[in-house]
Tab-separated table of C-alpha atoms in Angstrom:
chain	number	residue	atom	x	y	z
Z	1	UNK	CA	65.722	98.194	71.993
Z	2	UNK	CA	67.334	97.833	75.402
Z	3	UNK	CA	68.948	100.285	77.755
Z	4	UNK	CA	72.118	98.492	78.775
Z	5	UNK	CA	74.080	99.414	81.911
Z	6	UNK	CA	77.577	97.990	82.448
Z	7	UNK	CA	78.923	97.685	85.991
Z	8	UNK	CA	75.282	97.519	87.048
Z	9	UNK	CA	75.889	96.208	90.574
Z	10	UNK	CA	78.531	98.817	91.349
Z	11	UNK	CA	77.809	101.806	93.554
Z	12	UNK	CA	76.791	104.108	90.689
Z	13	UNK	CA	75.307	101.335	88.539
Z	14	UNK	CA	72.780	100.330	91.210
Z	15	UNK	CA	71.483	103.897	91.394
Z	16	UNK	CA	71.169	104.038	87.601
Z	17	UNK	CA	69.234	100.754	87.312
Z	18	UNK	CA	66.920	101.625	90.206
Z	19	UNK	CA	66.151	105.039	88.703
Z	20	UNK	CA	65.620	103.508	85.248
Z	21	UNK	CA	63.029	101.184	86.799
Z	22	UNK	CA	61.028	104.294	87.720
Z	23	UNK	CA	61.020	105.455	84.070
Z	24	UNK	CA	60.851	102.421	81.760
Z	25	UNK	CA	59.534	98.826	81.906
Z	26	UNK	CA	61.994	96.401	83.523
Z	27	UNK	CA	62.179	94.228	80.400
Z	28	UNK	CA	63.711	97.154	78.500
Z	29	UNK	CA	66.695	97.251	80.897
Z	30	UNK	CA	69.745	94.989	80.679
Z	31	UNK	CA	72.136	94.926	83.646
Z	32	UNK	CA	75.661	93.816	82.716
Z	33	UNK	CA	77.401	92.232	85.708
Z	34	UNK	CA	80.367	90.016	86.500
Z	35	UNK	CA	78.595	88.135	89.290
Z	36	UNK	CA	75.010	87.147	88.514
Z	37	UNK	CA	74.247	86.478	92.199
Z	38	UNK	CA	74.796	90.151	93.027
Z	39	UNK	CA	72.075	91.090	90.513
Z	40	UNK	CA	69.426	88.710	91.895
Z	41	UNK	CA	67.319	91.623	93.144
Z	42	UNK	CA	67.292	93.184	89.658
Z	43	UNK	CA	66.393	89.858	88.070
Z	44	UNK	CA	63.494	89.477	90.492
Z	45	UNK	CA	62.111	92.795	89.205
Z	46	UNK	CA	62.253	91.622	85.572
Z	47	UNK	CA	65.513	93.276	84.535
Z	48	UNK	CA	67.485	91.227	81.995
Z	49	UNK	CA	70.846	90.098	83.392
Z	50	UNK	CA	73.911	89.654	81.158
Z	51	UNK	CA	77.157	88.277	82.577
Z	52	UNK	CA	80.264	89.845	81.051
Z	53	UNK	CA	83.703	91.030	82.157
Z	54	UNK	CA	85.778	93.905	80.739
Z	55	UNK	CA	88.819	91.595	81.004
Z	56	UNK	CA	87.240	88.875	78.835
Z	57	UNK	CA	86.312	90.465	75.475
Z	58	UNK	CA	84.433	87.434	74.133
Z	59	UNK	CA	81.852	87.774	76.936
Z	60	UNK	CA	80.592	90.905	75.171
Z	61	UNK	CA	80.067	89.105	71.835
Z	62	UNK	CA	76.420	89.525	70.853
Z	63	UNK	CA	75.535	91.274	74.099
Z	64	UNK	CA	74.397	94.492	72.410
Z	65	UNK	CA	71.822	94.887	69.633
Z	66	UNK	CA	71.238	97.547	66.996
Z	67	UNK	CA	69.385	100.512	68.485
Z	68	UNK	CA	70.428	99.848	72.096
Z	69	UNK	CA	71.415	102.724	74.344
Z	70	UNK	CA	74.440	101.773	76.430
Z	71	UNK	CA	75.903	103.285	79.569
Z	72	UNK	CA	79.580	102.382	79.942
Z	73	UNK	CA	80.419	102.946	83.600
Z	74	UNK	CA	84.180	103.300	83.876
Z	75	UNK	CA	85.940	100.363	85.520
Z	76	UNK	CA	87.630	100.647	88.898
Z	77	UNK	CA	90.536	98.261	88.301
Z	78	UNK	CA	93.181	100.974	88.011
Z	79	UNK	CA	95.965	98.385	87.706
Z	80	UNK	CA	94.443	96.449	84.795
Z	81	UNK	CA	94.559	99.055	82.031
Z	82	UNK	CA	91.131	100.670	82.033
Z	83	UNK	CA	91.297	102.130	78.487
Z	84	UNK	CA	91.786	98.616	77.064
Z	85	UNK	CA	88.881	97.344	79.192
Z	86	UNK	CA	86.646	100.145	77.952
Z	87	UNK	CA	87.751	99.509	74.354
Z	88	UNK	CA	86.189	96.031	74.632
Z	89	UNK	CA	82.778	97.627	75.232
Z	90	UNK	CA	83.266	100.275	72.535
Z	91	UNK	CA	84.208	97.600	69.965
Z	92	UNK	CA	81.210	95.427	70.853
Z	93	UNK	CA	78.879	98.433	70.720
Z	94	UNK	CA	80.219	99.459	67.320
Z	95	UNK	CA	79.853	95.932	65.941
Z	96	UNK	CA	76.212	95.885	67.063
Z	97	UNK	CA	75.358	99.380	65.809
Z	98	UNK	CA	74.042	100.795	69.066
Z	99	UNK	CA	72.106	104.072	68.999
Z	100	UNK	CA	74.088	105.729	71.799
Z	101	UNK	CA	77.090	104.968	73.984
Z	102	UNK	CA	77.246	107.147	77.095
Z	103	UNK	CA	80.463	107.068	79.137
Z	104	UNK	CA	81.084	108.180	82.718
Z	105	UNK	CA	84.213	110.300	82.422
Z	106	UNK	CA	85.825	113.081	84.483
Z	107	UNK	CA	85.561	116.895	84.296
Z	108	UNK	CA	87.346	118.598	81.437
Z	109	UNK	CA	88.952	120.991	83.923
Z	110	UNK	CA	90.638	118.167	85.887
Z	111	UNK	CA	94.309	117.579	85.027
Z	112	UNK	CA	95.231	114.960	87.680
Z	113	UNK	CA	96.707	111.583	86.639
Z	114	UNK	CA	93.329	110.046	87.439
Z	115	UNK	CA	91.881	111.465	84.215
Z	116	UNK	CA	94.421	109.949	81.813
Z	117	UNK	CA	92.372	106.747	81.451
Z	118	UNK	CA	89.210	108.795	80.898
Z	119	UNK	CA	90.761	110.956	78.181
Z	120	UNK	CA	92.105	107.849	76.430
Z	121	UNK	CA	88.635	106.286	76.540
Z	122	UNK	CA	86.991	109.476	75.254
Z	123	UNK	CA	89.463	109.529	72.362
Z	124	UNK	CA	88.662	105.900	71.509
Z	125	UNK	CA	84.931	106.554	71.708
Z	126	UNK	CA	85.144	109.548	69.376
Z	127	UNK	CA	87.348	107.577	66.971
Z	128	UNK	CA	84.766	104.762	66.863
Z	129	UNK	CA	82.231	106.967	65.090
Z	130	UNK	CA	79.487	105.827	67.483
Z	131	UNK	CA	76.880	108.362	68.632
Z	132	UNK	CA	78.220	109.232	72.083
Z	133	UNK	CA	77.437	111.182	75.236
Z	134	UNK	CA	80.290	112.110	77.567
Z	135	UNK	CA	79.071	112.309	81.156
Z	136	UNK	CA	82.013	114.057	82.772
Z	137	UNK	CA	81.164	113.299	86.378
Z	138	UNK	CA	82.692	115.482	89.060
Z	139	UNK	CA	83.531	114.261	92.542
Z	140	UNK	CA	81.021	112.301	94.628
Z	141	UNK	CA	79.919	113.377	98.123
Z	142	UNK	CA	80.366	109.721	99.071
Z	143	UNK	CA	84.119	109.902	98.393
Z	144	UNK	CA	84.174	111.784	101.696
Z	145	UNK	CA	81.029	110.841	103.596
Z	146	UNK	CA	81.776	107.102	103.322
Z	147	UNK	CA	85.231	107.625	104.864
Z	148	UNK	CA	84.339	109.377	108.096
Z	149	UNK	CA	85.916	106.894	110.545
Z	150	UNK	CA	89.411	108.477	110.577
Z	151	UNK	CA	87.894	111.972	110.717
Z	152	UNK	CA	85.826	111.110	113.785
Z	153	UNK	CA	88.707	109.189	115.383
Z	154	UNK	CA	91.194	112.049	115.066
Z	155	UNK	CA	88.705	114.969	115.091
Z	156	UNK	CA	90.303	116.236	111.907
Z	157	UNK	CA	89.740	116.421	108.167
Z	158	UNK	CA	93.147	115.917	106.554
Z	159	UNK	CA	93.742	116.825	102.900
Z	160	UNK	CA	96.393	118.290	100.619
Z	161	UNK	CA	93.861	120.584	98.983
Z	162	UNK	CA	94.701	123.954	100.552
Z	163	UNK	CA	91.770	126.331	100.241
Z	164	UNK	CA	90.495	124.644	97.077
Z	165	UNK	CA	86.794	123.997	96.580
Z	166	UNK	CA	84.901	120.936	95.303
Z	167	UNK	CA	81.615	120.887	93.336
Z	168	UNK	CA	80.607	117.426	94.519
Z	169	UNK	CA	77.183	115.813	94.264
Z	170	UNK	CA	75.659	112.507	95.339
Z	171	UNK	CA	75.882	109.315	93.310
Z	172	UNK	CA	72.097	109.483	92.973
Z	173	UNK	CA	72.465	112.911	91.312
Z	174	UNK	CA	74.940	111.629	88.721
Z	175	UNK	CA	72.727	108.584	88.155
Z	176	UNK	CA	69.760	110.888	87.467
Z	177	UNK	CA	71.769	112.668	84.764
Z	178	UNK	CA	72.701	109.339	83.163
Z	179	UNK	CA	69.073	108.189	83.238
Z	180	UNK	CA	67.956	111.451	81.587
Z	181	UNK	CA	70.441	110.867	78.770
Z	182	UNK	CA	69.516	107.185	78.349
Z	183	UNK	CA	65.753	107.812	78.299
Z	184	UNK	CA	65.637	111.202	76.579
Z	185	UNK	CA	66.244	112.479	73.055
Z	186	UNK	CA	68.846	114.743	71.501
Z	187	UNK	CA	71.852	113.705	73.603
Z	188	UNK	CA	73.902	112.275	70.719
Z	189	UNK	CA	77.456	113.646	70.442
Z	190	UNK	CA	77.072	115.844	73.518
Z	191	UNK	CA	79.544	116.478	76.328
Z	192	UNK	CA	78.163	117.295	79.767
Z	193	UNK	CA	80.318	118.810	82.527
Z	194	UNK	CA	78.665	117.544	85.697
Z	195	UNK	CA	79.087	118.888	89.213
Z	196	UNK	CA	77.080	119.920	92.262
Z	197	UNK	CA	75.317	123.265	92.491
Z	198	UNK	CA	77.409	124.461	95.442
Z	199	UNK	CA	81.196	124.210	95.742
Z	200	UNK	CA	82.601	123.773	99.273
Z	201	UNK	CA	85.993	123.985	100.950
Z	202	UNK	CA	87.478	121.442	103.339
Z	203	UNK	CA	87.279	123.955	106.170
Z	204	UNK	CA	83.529	124.200	105.481
Z	205	UNK	CA	83.289	120.411	105.350
Z	206	UNK	CA	85.012	120.119	108.743
Z	207	UNK	CA	82.595	122.708	110.139
Z	208	UNK	CA	79.617	120.716	108.791
Z	209	UNK	CA	80.837	117.551	110.505
Z	210	UNK	CA	81.365	119.491	113.735
Z	211	UNK	CA	77.847	120.916	113.514
Z	212	UNK	CA	76.241	117.510	112.929
Z	213	UNK	CA	78.282	115.546	115.499
Z	214	UNK	CA	78.783	118.144	118.231
Z	215	UNK	CA	82.515	117.396	118.098
Z	216	UNK	CA	85.290	119.889	117.508
Z	217	UNK	CA	86.602	119.019	114.039
Z	218	UNK	CA	89.507	120.895	112.467
Z	219	UNK	CA	90.807	120.962	108.899
Z	220	UNK	CA	94.482	120.110	108.589
Z	221	UNK	CA	95.869	121.103	105.200
Z	222	UNK	CA	99.073	119.119	104.687
Z	223	UNK	CA	101.656	118.893	101.870
Z	224	UNK	CA	101.100	116.145	99.295
Z	225	UNK	CA	104.024	114.032	100.484
Z	226	UNK	CA	102.652	114.061	104.053
Z	227	UNK	CA	99.237	112.900	102.853
Z	228	UNK	CA	100.922	110.206	100.750
Z	229	UNK	CA	102.618	108.907	103.913
Z	230	UNK	CA	99.384	108.987	105.913
Z	231	UNK	CA	97.519	107.064	103.210
Z	232	UNK	CA	100.165	104.400	102.663
Z	233	UNK	CA	100.524	104.075	106.440
Z	234	UNK	CA	96.786	103.323	106.565
Z	235	UNK	CA	97.216	100.541	104.013
Z	236	UNK	CA	96.348	102.360	100.783
Z	237	UNK	CA	98.539	100.998	97.934
Z	238	UNK	CA	101.313	103.435	96.938
Z	239	UNK	CA	100.027	103.789	93.380
Z	240	UNK	CA	96.451	104.625	94.430
Z	241	UNK	CA	97.626	106.919	97.238
Z	242	UNK	CA	99.517	108.877	94.579
Z	243	UNK	CA	96.326	109.234	92.535
Z	244	UNK	CA	94.426	110.555	95.572
Z	245	UNK	CA	97.183	113.055	96.410
Z	246	UNK	CA	97.140	114.209	92.780
Z	247	UNK	CA	93.391	114.846	93.010
Z	248	UNK	CA	93.871	116.935	96.172
Z	249	UNK	CA	96.545	118.971	94.429
Z	250	UNK	CA	94.129	119.541	91.539
Z	251	UNK	CA	91.451	120.643	94.019
Z	252	UNK	CA	93.908	123.193	95.417
Z	253	UNK	CA	94.205	124.609	91.874
Z	254	UNK	CA	90.418	124.854	91.454
Z	255	UNK	CA	90.170	121.996	88.950
Z	256	UNK	CA	87.198	120.293	90.644
Z	257	UNK	CA	84.922	123.320	90.562
Z	258	UNK	CA	82.353	122.531	87.860
Z	259	UNK	CA	79.830	125.353	87.500
Z	260	UNK	CA	78.156	124.533	84.158
Z	261	UNK	CA	74.797	123.727	85.772
Z	262	UNK	CA	74.544	120.665	83.495
Z	263	UNK	CA	73.931	118.223	86.355
Z	264	UNK	CA	70.896	119.909	87.895
Z	265	UNK	CA	69.535	120.661	84.401
Z	266	UNK	CA	69.736	117.000	83.342
Z	267	UNK	CA	68.470	115.727	86.705
Z	268	UNK	CA	65.580	118.194	86.563
Z	269	UNK	CA	66.154	119.258	90.176
Z	270	UNK	CA	68.795	120.877	92.386
Z	271	UNK	CA	71.699	118.618	93.341
Z	272	UNK	CA	71.818	117.040	96.809
Z	273	UNK	CA	73.456	119.276	99.445
Z	274	UNK	CA	76.623	117.878	101.019
Z	275	UNK	CA	75.017	118.337	104.450
Z	276	UNK	CA	72.224	115.923	103.485
Z	277	UNK	CA	74.613	113.163	102.355
Z	278	UNK	CA	76.694	113.729	105.474
Z	279	UNK	CA	73.641	113.385	107.742
Z	280	UNK	CA	72.670	110.132	106.020
Z	281	UNK	CA	76.200	108.752	106.429
Z	282	UNK	CA	76.341	109.662	110.119
Z	283	UNK	CA	73.038	107.874	110.716
Z	284	UNK	CA	74.716	104.843	109.172
């Protein structure tokens, strides 16, 4: 039996594999990657490396075995039809008879266009008849803390989110929940709504940055079409800028407040405060 992680060298996948190494022997872990060179550090620790690509279905032939537990980390190629990519993994997992297929989805409360691919994948996973776990990940701290350059340049946090709040958490927090599901028992056919312990507003986020940098940082709440123009002007593709604006509009409606407590329960600890991730990002 292996614990198999797809997208293992991605930002979330790396956290998952590293945390798995703290819980189970390396030889029980299989990292699925597109570029073997990027997984050299995992291979050096004894992790099995499998090379496969969501866009090439035959690369998944025989990759899984009966009894495996699989984490399907959603793809990030928004323009390549993610549900079809994910279906490749679901079909291969079903053919092998895996014990569990966990999928990183999005909160049930979120209605933005971003979630359409996730809902389609959830539907396919449920239709497959496989034992599943839906890890409905909320927003990541890093979505903001890794994009501080324009904030610090203009002394402003700009969003189309009004006074909406976000229950974000760190990637390491979401990885801990995934690891708990992959290494624990009783998670079959469960749906987990995952978010940080404390929801924050963008005005509070601006104040945090000001406190940690000594700069005067303001929050500028702008209409969606203004944010769309700012993003495309900064080189973000029109299609993806539209997705980001849609998320902000959902935040304004309260759709990214996830208060189930599932994340800290699965992780076995409180979620990481935004201030801590921000401090780490500012240290660089």
